[in-house]
PDB file of C-alpha atoms in Angstrom:
ATOM      1  CA  UNK A  15      24.489  30.854  50.136  1.00 58.00           C
ATOM      2  CA  UNK A  16      22.032  33.294  48.597  1.00 67.00           C
ATOM      3  CA  UNK A  17      23.528  32.532  45.166  1.00 67.00           C
ATOM      4  CA  UNK A  18      22.808  28.824  45.767  1.00 68.00           C
ATOM      5  CA  UNK A  19      19.266  29.629  46.857  1.00 70.00           C
ATOM      6  CA  UNK A  20      18.694  31.855  43.805  1.00 74.00           C
ATOM      7  CA  UNK A  21      20.130  29.177  41.528  1.00 72.00           C
ATOM      8  CA  UNK A  22      17.944  26.504  43.128  1.00 77.00           C
ATOM      9  CA  UNK A  23      14.871  28.732  42.793  1.00 74.00           C
ATOM     10  CA  UNK A  24      15.695  29.420  39.141  1.00 71.00           C
ATOM     11  CA  UNK A  25      16.143  25.715  38.460  1.00 70.00           C
ATOM     12  CA  UNK A  26      12.857  24.900  40.200  1.00 75.00           C
ATOM     13  CA  UNK A  27      11.082  27.560  38.131  1.00 75.00           C
ATOM     14  CA  UNK A  28      12.589  26.183  34.921  1.00 74.00           C
ATOM     15  CA  UNK A  29      11.653  22.641  35.937  1.00 71.00           C
ATOM     16  CA  UNK A  30       8.081  23.753  36.679  1.00 76.00           C
ATOM     17  CA  UNK A  31       7.843  25.490  33.306  1.00 74.00           C
ATOM     18  CA  UNK A  32       9.188  22.406  31.542  1.00 70.00           C
ATOM     19  CA  UNK A  33       6.627  20.211  33.320  1.00 75.00           C
ATOM     20  CA  UNK A  34       3.803  22.556  32.304  1.00 81.00           C
ATOM     21  CA  UNK A  35       4.924  22.597  28.660  1.00 77.00           C
ATOM     22  CA  UNK A  36       5.289  18.800  28.635  1.00 68.00           C
ATOM     23  CA  UNK A  37       1.803  18.368  30.103  1.00 73.00           C
ATOM     24  CA  UNK A  38       0.322  20.779  27.529  1.00 80.00           C
ATOM     25  CA  UNK A  39       2.095  18.969  24.692  1.00 70.00           C
ATOM     26  CA  UNK A  40       0.928  15.567  25.981  1.00 68.00           C
ATOM     27  CA  UNK A  41      -2.643  16.832  26.227  1.00 78.00           C
ATOM     28  CA  UNK A  42      -2.554  18.192  22.663  1.00 77.00           C
ATOM     29  CA  UNK A  43      -1.001  14.971  21.353  1.00 68.00           C
ATOM     30  CA  UNK A  44      -3.661  12.907  23.102  1.00 73.00           C
ATOM     31  CA  UNK A  45      -6.443  15.031  21.599  1.00 76.00           C
ATOM     32  CA  UNK A  46      -4.907  14.795  18.108  1.00 71.00           C
ATOM     33  CA  UNK A  47      -4.502  11.028  18.374  1.00 65.00           C
ATOM     34  CA  UNK A  48      -8.068  10.685  19.589  1.00 67.00           C
ATOM     35  CA  UNK A  49      -9.410  12.754  16.676  1.00 72.00           C
ATOM     36  CA  UNK A  50      -7.327  10.761  14.181  1.00 67.00           C
ATOM     37  CA  UNK A  51      -8.503   7.436  15.629  1.00 63.00           C
ATOM     38  CA  UNK A  52     -12.124   8.572  15.528  1.00 68.00           C
ATOM     39  CA  UNK A  53     -11.785   9.660  11.894  1.00 62.00           C
ATOM     40  CA  UNK A  54     -10.150   6.388  10.894  1.00 55.00           C
ATOM     41  CA  UNK A  55     -12.802   4.417  12.743  1.00 53.00           C
ATOM     42  CA  UNK A  56     -15.577   6.321  10.951  1.00 54.00           C
ATOM     43  CA  UNK A  57     -13.986   5.798   7.543  1.00 50.00           C
ATOM     44  CA  UNK A  58     -13.467   2.064   7.813  1.00 47.00           C
ATOM     45  CA  UNK A  59     -16.416   1.204  10.072  1.00 43.00           C
ATOM     46  CA  UNK A  60     -18.851   2.860   7.714  1.00 48.00           C
ATOM     47  CA  UNK A  61     -17.360   0.939   4.794  1.00 48.00           C
ATOM     48  CA  UNK A  62     -16.515   4.052   2.827  1.00 59.00           C
ATOM     49  CA  UNK A  63     -13.122   2.796   1.718  1.00 72.00           C
ATOM     50  CA  UNK A  64     -12.803  -0.896   0.909  1.00 85.00           C
ATOM     51  CA  UNK A  65      -9.433  -0.702  -0.839  1.00 87.00           C
ATOM     52  CA  UNK A  66      -7.476  -3.221   1.211  1.00 90.00           C
ATOM     53  CA  UNK A  67     -10.285  -5.755   1.439  1.00 89.00           C
ATOM     54  CA  UNK A  68     -11.038  -5.588  -2.287  1.00 90.00           C
ATOM     55  CA  UNK A  69      -7.347  -5.673  -3.205  1.00 91.00           C
ATOM     56  CA  UNK A  70      -6.501  -8.718  -1.102  1.00 91.00           C
ATOM     57  CA  UNK A  71      -9.626 -10.590  -2.210  1.00 90.00           C
ATOM     58  CA  UNK A  72      -8.835  -9.710  -5.831  1.00 91.00           C
ATOM     59  CA  UNK A  73      -5.356 -11.180  -5.513  1.00 92.00           C
ATOM     60  CA  UNK A  74      -6.415 -14.317  -3.637  1.00 92.00           C
ATOM     61  CA  UNK A  75      -9.844 -15.090  -5.137  1.00 88.00           C
ATOM     62  CA  UNK A  76      -9.899 -12.937  -8.277  1.00 88.00           C
ATOM     63  CA  UNK A  77     -11.471 -15.576 -10.490  1.00 87.00           C
ATOM     64  CA  UNK A  78     -14.501 -15.800  -8.243  1.00 89.00           C
ATOM     65  CA  UNK A  79     -15.170 -12.050  -8.509  1.00 90.00           C
ATOM     66  CA  UNK A  80     -15.530 -11.569  -4.746  1.00 90.00           C
ATOM     67  CA  UNK A  81     -13.683  -8.248  -4.929  1.00 90.00           C
ATOM     68  CA  UNK A  82     -16.292  -7.005  -7.420  1.00 91.00           C
ATOM     69  CA  UNK A  83     -19.157  -7.996  -5.138  1.00 90.00           C
ATOM     70  CA  UNK A  84     -17.465  -6.171  -2.237  1.00 89.00           C
ATOM     71  CA  UNK A  85     -17.352  -2.965  -4.289  1.00 89.00           C
ATOM     72  CA  UNK A  86     -20.977  -3.350  -5.380  1.00 88.00           C
ATOM     73  CA  UNK A  87     -20.290  -4.403  -8.976  1.00 90.00           C
ATOM     74  CA  UNK A  88     -22.640  -7.380  -8.995  1.00 91.00           C
ATOM     75  CA  UNK A  89     -22.853  -7.755 -12.791  1.00 92.00           C
ATOM     76  CA  UNK A  90     -19.059  -7.751 -13.206  1.00 89.00           C
ATOM     77  CA  UNK A  91     -18.629 -10.112 -10.240  1.00 89.00           C
ATOM     78  CA  UNK A  92     -21.180 -12.438 -11.793  1.00 91.00           C
ATOM     79  CA  UNK A  93     -19.292 -12.388 -15.088  1.00 90.00           C
ATOM     80  CA  UNK A  94     -16.039 -13.405 -13.386  1.00 89.00           C
ATOM     81  CA  UNK A  95     -17.762 -16.059 -11.280  1.00 89.00           C
ATOM     82  CA  UNK A  96     -19.685 -17.433 -14.286  1.00 90.00           C
ATOM     83  CA  UNK A  97     -16.571 -17.600 -16.456  1.00 88.00           C
ATOM     84  CA  UNK A  98     -14.721 -19.459 -13.708  1.00 89.00           C
ATOM     85  CA  UNK A  99     -17.555 -21.935 -13.171  1.00 87.00           C
ATOM     86  CA  UNK A 100     -17.923 -22.534 -16.919  1.00 87.00           C
ATOM     87  CA  UNK A 101     -14.166 -23.050 -17.097  1.00 86.00           C
ATOM     88  CA  UNK A 102     -14.287 -25.597 -14.304  1.00 85.00           C
ATOM     89  CA  UNK A 103     -17.075 -27.479 -16.087  1.00 85.00           C
ATOM     90  CA  UNK A 104     -15.245 -27.351 -19.419  1.00 85.00           C
ATOM     91  CA  UNK A 105     -11.843 -28.242 -17.984  1.00 82.00           C
ATOM     92  CA  UNK A 106     -12.326 -31.867 -18.953  1.00 80.00           C
ATOM     93  CA  UNK A 107     -12.425 -30.741 -22.595  1.00 76.00           C
ATOM     94  CA  UNK A 108      -9.203 -28.744 -22.242  1.00 73.00           C
ATOM     95  CA  UNK A 109     -10.442 -25.329 -23.330  1.00 76.00           C
ATOM     96  CA  UNK A 110     -11.878 -24.766 -19.873  1.00 73.00           C
ATOM     97  CA  UNK A 111      -8.441 -24.048 -18.437  1.00 78.00           C
ATOM     98  CA  UNK A 112      -8.488 -20.697 -20.259  1.00 76.00           C
ATOM     99  CA  UNK A 113     -11.865 -19.887 -18.728  1.00 75.00           C
ATOM    100  CA  UNK A 114     -10.425 -20.531 -15.277  1.00 81.00           C
ATOM    101  CA  UNK A 115      -7.122 -18.708 -15.744  1.00 87.00           C
ATOM    102  CA  UNK A 116      -8.362 -15.555 -17.476  1.00 87.00           C
ATOM    103  CA  UNK A 117     -10.738 -14.407 -14.677  1.00 88.00           C
ATOM    104  CA  UNK A 118      -8.049 -15.295 -12.125  1.00 88.00           C
ATOM    105  CA  UNK A 119      -5.489 -13.157 -13.910  1.00 92.00           C
ATOM    106  CA  UNK A 120      -7.981 -10.279 -14.271  1.00 90.00           C
ATOM    107  CA  UNK A 121      -8.743 -10.428 -10.532  1.00 91.00           C
ATOM    108  CA  UNK A 122      -5.050 -10.609  -9.654  1.00 93.00           C
ATOM    109  CA  UNK A 123      -4.233  -7.553 -11.771  1.00 93.00           C
ATOM    110  CA  UNK A 124      -7.183  -5.615 -10.363  1.00 91.00           C
ATOM    111  CA  UNK A 125      -6.132  -6.496  -6.807  1.00 92.00           C
ATOM    112  CA  UNK A 126      -2.658  -5.121  -7.440  1.00 94.00           C
ATOM    113  CA  UNK A 127      -4.086  -1.975  -9.030  1.00 92.00           C
ATOM    114  CA  UNK A 128      -6.404  -1.450  -6.042  1.00 90.00           C
ATOM    115  CA  UNK A 129      -3.583  -1.779  -3.533  1.00 91.00           C
ATOM    116  CA  UNK A 130      -1.200   0.533  -5.401  1.00 92.00           C
ATOM    117  CA  UNK A 131      -3.666   3.433  -5.582  1.00 89.00           C
ATOM    118  CA  UNK A 132      -3.897   5.993  -2.799  1.00 87.00           C
ATOM    119  CA  UNK A 133      -6.971   5.794  -0.584  1.00 86.00           C
ATOM    120  CA  UNK A 134      -8.482   8.952  -2.066  1.00 84.00           C
ATOM    121  CA  UNK A 135      -7.747   7.919  -5.650  1.00 87.00           C
ATOM    122  CA  UNK A 136      -9.221   4.438  -5.073  1.00 85.00           C
ATOM    123  CA  UNK A 137     -12.348   5.867  -3.474  1.00 83.00           C
ATOM    124  CA  UNK A 138     -12.872   8.437  -6.229  1.00 83.00           C
ATOM    125  CA  UNK A 139     -12.241   5.952  -9.051  1.00 85.00           C
ATOM    126  CA  UNK A 140     -13.938   2.739  -7.934  1.00 82.00           C
ATOM    127  CA  UNK A 141     -16.439   3.696  -5.265  1.00 80.00           C
ATOM    128  CA  UNK A 142     -17.595   7.204  -6.131  1.00 78.00           C
ATOM    129  CA  UNK A 143     -16.787   7.060  -9.869  1.00 78.00           C
ATOM    130  CA  UNK A 144     -18.065   3.472 -10.303  1.00 79.00           C
ATOM    131  CA  UNK A 145     -15.367   2.361 -12.761  1.00 78.00           C
ATOM    132  CA  UNK A 146     -16.047  -1.393 -13.021  1.00 73.00           C
ATOM    133  CA  UNK A 147     -12.966  -2.741 -14.845  1.00 77.00           C
ATOM    134  CA  UNK A 148      -9.312  -1.982 -14.213  1.00 69.00           C
TER     135      UNK A 148
END
């Protein structure tokens, strides 16, 4: 009987220790997740990294230069938008098709480049380094 009682006491002690360790681990995991979420929220809420937005807009609406305006490249965005609008106006002549397709292809390629770069590389190249083309 005393062996059973000792075994039960040992098992209860081990169970208590396991519960304590699990609670400590859960608390640490919760704190880490909270810190990570806060950091991610600060990065994207403040608009520091616009990689995904610029990349998707470049792929979908590259000819309009919206992705350039998002990154703060107003002159380059205006060039793409102007070329597209001139191409639309000249499309009745036939040569305008080139003016519509070329900015679209440039925007598409830039969108793919934006999305394939790492977040840090994108930020350093296009936002901090202000590299306007490709």
